[in-house]
Coordinates of C-alpha atoms and ligand atoms in Angstrom, one line a residue:
X1 CA 46.2 56.1 -14.2
X2 CA 43.8 56.5 -17.7
X3 CA 40.9 54.9 -18.3
X4 CA 43.7 52.8 -21.1
X5 CA 45.5 52.0 -17.5
X6 CA 42.6 50.7 -16.0
X7 CA 41.0 48.6 -18.6
X8 CA 44.3 46.8 -18.7
X9 CA 44.3 46.7 -15.0
X10 CA 41.5 44.9 -14.9
X11 CA 42.5 42.5 -17.9
X12 CA 45.4 40.8 -15.8
X13 CA 44.0 38.0 -14.8
X14 CA 45.8 37.9 -10.8
X15 CA 43.0 40.6 -11.0
X16 CA 39.9 39.0 -11.9
X17 CA 41.0 36.8 -8.7
X18 CA 41.1 39.5 -6.3
X19 CA 37.7 40.0 -7.9
X20 CA 36.0 37.4 -7.5
X21 CA 37.1 36.8 -3.7
X22 CA 35.7 40.1 -3.2
X23 CA 32.5 38.4 -4.5
X24 CA 32.4 35.8 -2.5
X25 CA 33.2 37.9 0.1
X26 CA 29.9 39.9 -0.2
X27 CA 28.1 37.1 -0.8
X28 CA 28.6 35.4 2.3
X29 CA 28.9 39.1 4.6
X30 CA 24.6 39.2 2.9
X31 CA 23.7 35.7 3.8
X32 CA 25.4 36.9 6.8
X33 CA 23.3 39.8 7.8
X34 CA 20.2 38.3 6.8
X35 CA 21.0 35.1 9.4
X36 CA 21.2 37.4 11.8
X37 CA 18.6 39.2 11.1
X38 CA 15.6 36.8 11.4
X39 CA 18.0 36.0 15.1
X40 CA 17.3 39.1 15.9
X41 CA 13.5 38.9 14.7
X42 CA 13.4 35.4 17.2
X43 CA 15.5 37.3 20.2
X44 CA 12.5 40.1 19.9
X45 CA 9.5 37.2 20.4
X46 CA 11.5 35.6 22.9
X47 CA 11.9 39.0 24.6
X48 CA 8.3 39.8 24.0
X49 CA 6.8 36.5 25.9
X50 CA 9.4 37.8 28.7
X51 CA 8.0 41.4 28.9
X52 CA 4.6 39.2 29.9
X53 CA 5.6 37.7 32.2
X54 CA 5.7 37.5 35.6
X55 CA 9.8 37.7 36.3
X56 CA 9.3 41.0 34.2
X57 CA 6.6 42.8 36.2
X58 CA 8.1 42.6 38.7
X59 CA 11.5 44.2 36.9
X60 CA 8.3 46.2 35.5
X61 CA 7.1 47.5 38.9
X62 CA 10.8 48.1 40.4
X63 CA 11.6 50.6 36.8
X64 CA 8.3 52.3 37.2
X65 CA 9.2 53.2 40.9
X66 CA 12.5 54.3 40.4
X67 CA 11.8 56.3 37.3
X68 CA 10.5 59.6 38.4
X69 CA 6.8 59.5 38.0
X70 CA 5.4 60.7 41.1
X71 CA 3.2 57.3 42.8
X72 CA 5.0 55.8 45.0
X73 CA 3.8 52.2 46.0
X74 CA 4.3 51.1 50.0
X75 CA 4.3 48.0 51.8
X76 CA 4.1 48.8 55.9
X77 CA 4.3 46.4 59.0
X78 CA 1.7 47.5 61.2
X79 CA 3.1 48.4 64.6
X80 CA 1.8 48.1 68.2
X81 CA 0.0 50.8 69.1
X82 CA 0.0 52.4 65.2
X83 CA -2.7 53.9 64.3
X84 CA -3.7 54.9 60.1
X85 CA -3.6 58.5 61.7
X86 CA 0.6 58.4 62.9
X87 CA 1.2 56.0 59.3
X88 CA -0.4 58.3 57.1
X89 CA 1.4 60.8 59.0
X90 CA 4.8 59.0 58.9
X91 CA 4.1 58.8 54.7
X92 CA 3.7 62.5 55.1
X93 CA -0.6 62.9 53.6
X94 CA -1.8 65.8 53.6
X95 CA -4.1 66.1 56.0
X96 CA -7.2 66.6 54.3
X97 CA -6.8 63.2 53.2
X98 CA -5.5 62.0 56.5
X99 CA -8.9 63.8 57.9
X100 CA -11.1 62.2 55.7
X101 CA -9.5 59.1 56.0
X102 CA -9.7 59.2 59.7
X103 CA -13.4 60.3 60.2
X104 CA -14.9 57.9 57.6
X105 CA -13.2 54.8 58.9
X106 CA -14.2 55.9 62.7
X107 CA -18.5 55.9 61.7
X108 CA -17.5 52.2 59.6
X109 CA -15.9 51.3 62.7
X110 CA -12.8 50.5 60.6
X111 CA -10.3 52.3 62.5
X112 CA -8.7 48.6 64.8
X113 CA -5.5 47.8 62.8
X114 CA -3.8 45.0 64.1
X115 CA 0.7 45.1 65.0
X116 CA 2.1 42.4 62.5
X117 CA -0.7 43.0 59.6
X118 CA 0.3 44.8 56.4
X119 CA -1.0 48.3 55.6
X120 CA -0.9 48.7 51.1
X121 CA -0.4 52.2 50.9
X122 CA 0.2 54.0 47.0
X123 CA 0.5 57.6 47.2
X124 CA 0.9 60.3 44.7
X125 CA 4.1 62.9 45.8
X126 CA 2.8 66.5 45.5
X127 CA 5.1 69.7 46.3
X128 CA 4.9 69.5 50.2
X129 CA 2.7 66.8 51.1
X130 CA 1.3 63.7 49.9
X131 CA -1.7 62.6 48.7
X132 CA -4.0 59.4 48.6
X133 CA -3.8 57.3 45.9
X134 CA -5.1 54.4 47.7
X135 CA -4.8 52.6 51.2
X136 CA -5.4 49.0 51.6
X137 CA -5.6 47.2 55.5
X138 CA -6.6 44.1 56.3
X139 CA -9.1 44.8 60.3
X140 CA -9.4 40.5 60.2
X141 CA -7.6 37.9 59.3
X142 CA -10.9 37.6 55.9
X143 CA -11.4 41.1 55.7
X144 CA -9.5 43.7 53.9
X145 CA -10.5 47.4 54.0
X146 CA -10.1 49.4 50.6
X147 CA -10.1 53.1 50.9
X148 CA -9.7 55.0 47.3
X149 CA -9.5 58.8 46.8
X150 CA -9.2 60.0 43.0
X151 CA -9.9 63.6 42.5
X152 CA -12.6 64.2 44.8
X153 CA -14.6 61.0 45.3
X154 CA -13.6 58.7 47.9
X155 CA -14.9 55.5 47.9
X156 CA -14.5 52.9 51.0
X157 CA -15.3 49.4 50.2
X158 CA -14.7 45.8 52.5
X159 CA -13.3 43.1 50.5
X160 CA -14.1 39.9 52.6
X161 CA -11.9 37.0 50.9
X162 CA -13.2 34.0 50.7
X163 CA -11.6 31.0 53.1
X164 CA -11.5 27.9 51.7
X165 CA -10.8 25.3 54.3
X166 CA -8.2 22.4 54.5
X167 CA -7.2 19.5 55.7
X168 CA -3.2 18.8 56.8
X169 CA -1.7 16.2 58.8
X170 CA 2.4 17.5 59.5
X171 CA 5.4 15.4 61.5
X172 CA 8.7 15.0 62.2
X173 CA 11.3 14.1 64.7
X174 CA 12.1 16.0 67.4
X175 CA 15.9 17.8 67.6
X176 CA 16.3 19.4 70.4
X177 CA 12.8 21.1 71.9
X178 CA 9.2 20.4 70.8
X179 CA 8.2 24.2 69.7
X180 CA 11.2 24.6 67.1
X181 CA 11.0 21.0 65.6
X182 CA 7.2 22.3 65.2
X183 CA 7.8 25.1 64.0
X184 CA 10.5 24.2 61.2
X185 CA 7.7 22.1 59.9
X186 CA 5.3 25.1 59.5
X187 CA 3.1 24.6 61.9
X188 CA 1.2 27.8 63.0
X189 CA 2.0 28.8 67.1
X190 CA -1.2 28.7 67.6
X191 CA -1.8 24.6 66.9
X192 CA 1.4 24.3 68.7
X193 CA -0.6 25.5 71.8
X194 CA -2.7 23.4 71.1
X195 CA -1.7 20.9 70.7
X196 CA 1.3 21.1 74.2
X197 CA -2.3 21.5 75.9
X198 CA -3.4 18.7 74.7
X199 CA -0.6 16.8 75.5
X200 CA 0.7 18.6 78.8
X201 CA -1.7 15.9 81.5
X202 CA 0.4 13.3 80.3
X203 CA 3.6 14.9 78.7
X204 CA 6.3 17.5 80.4
X205 CA 7.2 19.0 77.6
X206 CA 11.3 20.1 79.5
X207 CA 11.7 16.7 81.0
X208 CA 10.0 14.1 79.0
X209 CA 11.6 14.9 75.8
X210 CA 14.2 12.6 74.2
X211 CA 16.5 13.7 70.6
X212 CA 14.5 11.6 68.8
X213 CA 10.8 11.0 69.6
X214 CA 8.1 12.1 67.4
X215 CA 4.7 14.4 66.7
X216 CA 2.4 13.7 64.1
X217 CA -0.7 16.8 64.0
X218 CA -3.9 16.6 61.6
X219 CA -5.1 19.8 61.9
X220 CA -7.6 22.6 59.7
X221 CA -6.0 25.8 58.0
X222 CA -8.3 28.2 56.3
X223 CA -6.3 29.2 53.3
X224 CA -7.6 32.0 50.6
X225 CA -7.6 32.3 46.5
X226 CA -3.7 32.1 46.5
X227 CA -3.2 29.6 48.8
X228 CA -1.7 31.5 51.8
X229 CA -2.9 30.3 55.3
X230 CA -5.2 33.2 56.8
X231 CA -6.5 30.9 59.6
X232 CA -6.5 28.0 61.9
X233 CA -8.8 25.8 62.6
X234 CA -8.3 22.6 65.4
X235 CA -7.2 19.7 65.4
X236 CA -8.7 16.7 64.9
X237 CA -6.2 14.5 65.9
X238 CA -2.5 14.3 67.3
X239 CA -0.1 11.9 68.4
X240 CA 2.9 11.8 70.0
X241 CA 6.6 9.4 70.4
X242 CA 7.6 10.1 73.9
X243 CA 8.4 7.8 76.7
X244 CA 9.0 5.1 74.6
X245 CA 5.5 4.8 73.6
X246 CA 2.9 6.4 71.6
X247 CA 0.2 8.2 72.7
X248 CA -2.5 9.7 69.9
X249 CA -5.8 11.7 71.2
X250 CA -8.5 11.9 68.7
X251 CA -10.8 15.1 68.9
X252 CA -14.5 13.6 69.4
X253 CA -17.9 16.0 70.0
X254 CA -20.4 14.2 72.1
X255 CA -23.3 16.4 73.4
X256 CA -22.0 19.5 72.3
X257 CA -18.7 19.5 73.6
X258 CA -15.4 18.6 72.7
X259 CA -12.6 16.8 73.7
X260 CA -9.8 14.9 72.7
X261 CA -9.5 11.3 74.3
X262 CA -7.4 8.5 73.5
X263 CA -7.9 5.0 71.3
X264 CA -10.0 3.8 74.8
X265 CA -11.8 6.9 75.3
X266 CA -10.7 8.5 78.0
X267 CA -10.2 11.8 78.6
X268 CA -7.0 13.6 78.6
X269 CA -7.5 15.9 80.5
X270 CA -7.9 15.1 84.2
X271 CA -9.1 15.5 87.3
X272 CA -7.4 17.9 89.9
X273 CA -8.1 16.4 93.6
X274 CA -10.4 19.1 95.2
X275 CA -9.6 17.9 98.3
X276 CA -5.1 15.7 98.4
X277 CA -5.7 14.7 101.6
X278 CA -8.3 12.0 103.4
X279 CA -10.2 12.3 106.8
X280 CA -9.7 16.3 106.7
X281 CA -11.9 19.2 108.1
X282 CA -11.6 22.7 105.5
X283 CA -10.8 25.2 108.2
X284 CA -9.9 27.8 105.8
X285 CA -11.7 28.8 102.5
X286 CA -9.8 31.3 100.1
X287 CA -11.2 35.1 100.3
X288 CA -9.9 37.7 102.5
X289 CA -9.1 37.2 106.5
X290 CA -7.8 38.3 108.8
X291 CA -4.6 36.4 109.0
X292 CA -4.0 33.7 112.1
X293 CA -0.3 35.7 112.9
X294 CA -0.3 39.0 111.0
X295 CA -3.3 39.8 112.7
X296 CA -4.2 41.9 109.0
X297 CA -6.8 41.4 106.3
X298 CA -5.3 40.0 103.4
X299 CA -6.1 37.6 101.2
X300 CA -6.3 33.8 101.6
X301 CA -5.5 32.5 98.3
X302 CA -5.9 28.6 99.0
X303 CA -7.3 26.6 101.4
X304 CA -6.8 25.2 104.9
X305 CA -7.6 21.9 105.9
X306 CA -6.9 20.5 109.4
X307 CA -5.7 17.4 109.8
X308 CA -3.5 15.1 113.3
X309 CA 0.5 16.6 112.8
X310 CA 1.6 13.4 109.8
X311 CA -1.9 13.0 108.2
X312 CA -1.2 11.9 104.7
X313 CA -0.8 14.3 101.9
X314 CA -1.5 13.2 98.3
X315 CA -0.7 14.8 94.9
X316 CA -3.9 16.1 93.7
X317 CA -2.8 15.0 89.7
X318 CA 0.1 13.1 87.8
X319 CA 2.5 16.5 87.9
X320 CA 6.3 17.0 88.6
X321 CA 7.6 18.1 91.1
X322 CA 9.2 21.8 90.9
X323 CA 9.9 22.6 94.5
X324 CA 10.1 20.5 97.5
X325 CA 11.8 22.5 100.3
X326 CA 11.7 25.5 103.2
X327 CA 10.0 28.7 101.5
X328 CA 9.4 31.8 102.9
X329 CA 6.2 31.3 105.0
X330 CA 5.1 28.5 103.6
X331 CA 6.8 26.3 105.5
X332 CA 8.3 23.0 103.9
X333 CA 6.7 23.3 101.0
X334 CA 5.5 21.4 97.8
X335 CA 4.6 22.4 94.2
X336 CA 3.4 20.0 91.3
X337 CA 3.2 21.2 87.8
X338 CA 0.1 19.3 86.5
X339 CA 0.8 21.0 82.2
X340 CA 0.8 24.3 81.0
X341 CA -2.2 25.2 82.7
X342 CA -2.2 24.2 86.2
X343 CA 0.3 24.1 89.4
X344 CA -0.9 23.1 92.9
X345 CA 0.9 24.1 96.2
X346 CA 0.9 22.4 99.3
X347 CA 2.3 23.9 102.6
X348 CA 2.8 23.3 106.5
X349 CA 4.1 20.1 105.7
X350 CA 6.1 18.6 108.6
X351 CA 7.8 16.6 106.3
X352 CA 8.5 15.2 102.6
X353 CA 7.8 12.0 101.9
X354 CA 10.4 9.9 101.0
X355 CA 11.6 10.1 97.3
X356 CA 9.8 13.1 97.2
X357 CA 11.8 16.2 95.6
X358 CA 12.7 18.4 92.8
X359 CA 12.5 17.4 89.5
X360 CA 10.6 13.9 90.5
X361 CA 8.0 12.5 88.5
X362 CA 5.0 11.9 90.9
X363 CA 0.7 9.8 89.8
X364 CA -2.2 11.1 91.4
X365 CA -2.9 10.0 94.9
X366 CA 0.8 8.8 95.8
X367 CA 1.9 10.3 98.7
X368 CA 3.7 13.9 98.9
X369 CA 4.3 14.3 102.2
X370 CA 2.3 15.2 105.8
X371 CA 0.4 17.4 108.1
X372 CA 2.5 19.8 110.3
X373 CA 2.8 23.1 110.7
X374 CA 5.9 24.9 109.7
X375 CA 6.4 28.3 108.3
X376 CA 3.7 30.9 109.6
X377 CA 1.2 28.7 110.4
X378 CA -0.5 27.7 114.1
X379 CA -1.9 24.4 113.8
X380 CA -1.6 21.4 112.1
X381 CA -3.1 21.7 109.1
X382 CA -2.8 21.8 104.8
X383 CA -2.2 24.6 103.2
X384 CA -3.6 24.4 100.0
X385 CA -3.2 26.1 96.6
X386 CA -4.6 25.8 93.1
X387 CA -2.4 27.8 90.5
X388 CA -4.0 28.2 87.2
X389 CA -1.8 30.0 84.2
X390 CA 0.2 31.5 87.1
X391 CA -2.8 33.2 88.9
X392 CA -4.1 31.5 92.6
X393 CA -7.4 30.1 92.1
X394 CA -10.0 29.0 94.5
X395 CA -9.9 25.5 94.2
X396 CA -12.6 24.3 96.1
X397 CA -15.3 26.8 93.3
X398 CA -13.0 25.9 90.4
X399 CA -15.1 23.4 88.0
X400 CA -12.1 21.5 87.4
X401 CA -12.0 19.3 84.2
X402 CA -13.1 15.5 85.2
X403 CA -11.4 12.9 83.3
X404 CA -14.2 11.1 81.6
X405 CA -14.1 8.2 79.7
X406 CA -16.8 7.2 77.0
X407 CA -18.8 4.3 77.6
X408 CA -22.3 3.3 76.0
X409 CA -23.7 4.9 72.9
X410 CA -20.8 7.8 73.2
X411 CA -18.2 5.3 73.1
X412 CA -20.0 3.9 70.2
X413 CA -20.1 7.1 68.3
X414 CA -16.2 7.6 68.9
X415 CA -15.3 3.9 67.9
X416 CA -17.2 5.7 64.6
X417 CA -15.3 9.0 64.6
X418 CA -12.1 7.1 65.4
X419 CA -11.8 4.8 62.2
X420 CA -13.3 7.8 59.6
X421 CA -10.2 10.5 61.2
X422 CA -7.5 6.9 60.3
X423 CA -8.7 6.7 57.4
X424 CA -8.2 10.4 56.5
X425 CA -5.2 10.6 57.8
X426 CA -3.7 7.4 56.1
X427 CA -5.2 9.3 52.9
X428 CA -3.1 12.9 53.9
X429 CA -0.4 10.9 55.1
X430 CA -0.5 9.3 51.1
X431 CA -0.6 12.5 49.1
X432 CA 1.9 14.4 51.2
Ligands
ZN501 ZN1 -3.8 28.7 104.3

């Protein structure tokens, strides 16, 4: 095509129309590009916001850790019998660093670590072994030890966490057992155990609890600056709805003695009888003696009370019958469980009282059997044992907790304290 031909071509109206279409297309295109550009800019702004957010920091940590950096960060959960030395060896830390650290922490008495706690380790990988950059571990609930090694500078610091006391009210209905329901509610195990001990004189946790029973606990927690629970304090109030009745217990301190009392000022702790038999004479006490039948020296792990055959024997505290049967050298034997701590046992009985059998509940002072001489016995007597936490102890020397009732001044102070506690619980319940 020569020049004339081109000008002829453009002069034709059909091609003018195509040109116009093309121009419109470019206009639309450039508008779209500028729109997309500003959109990208907006995205970038959002992205920089995202860069500064915590979410991204986690991602960033992840990326940094997976990049080819010689630094490695670990969080190690301490196992039984672990030592700092053992743990550092697991991470192939140079023996120089291990020696430096272990001598320093031994010198400063900071080498005790505890199973279940977390150790944070930052190391730098080198050709053969690793260098410690920093090491942080707790030595108790409020103190972290922080060790840093920078070139040849070695520093060791104790960071004491500032803990705040928080009061908390938690409650739940019991689904299958108290422990699981309490754990599910977020109650710490040591508080659950203390709670069970408080109610152990009144409630048999294996037999009395029915689905739908409930509990409420008002206690103290100690939290760090991040609101993480570091420790628990005392139980201030607790209640249980069980056996179709509600039992509430209040923490009350009088004459420097802390205890739990019901709404009438009665101590939850009921005494066990030292002598669960009337008109008996202590014939053999707890301790080593020559066994009257076996003939050799043996630790007598109970107290003997001589009494005529048929003399009634009482339950030394309210309890559940765990055993009522012939048992080894004990002859006719009864084992009672009073609470999580105490059990009592009665041997050589002539017979059991009517209705006394396994799983039956008995009250303090209720007759459970009669003196006899069954089993390894030389004459009618009651062999009585007090068992605390599974260990047989001398019932006559043990300072058994007393079942006291607050009176006079103590009672008045208790009433004031009880009302204060009730008011605080009501507030805490509202704020839940
Ligand atoms: Zn005995």
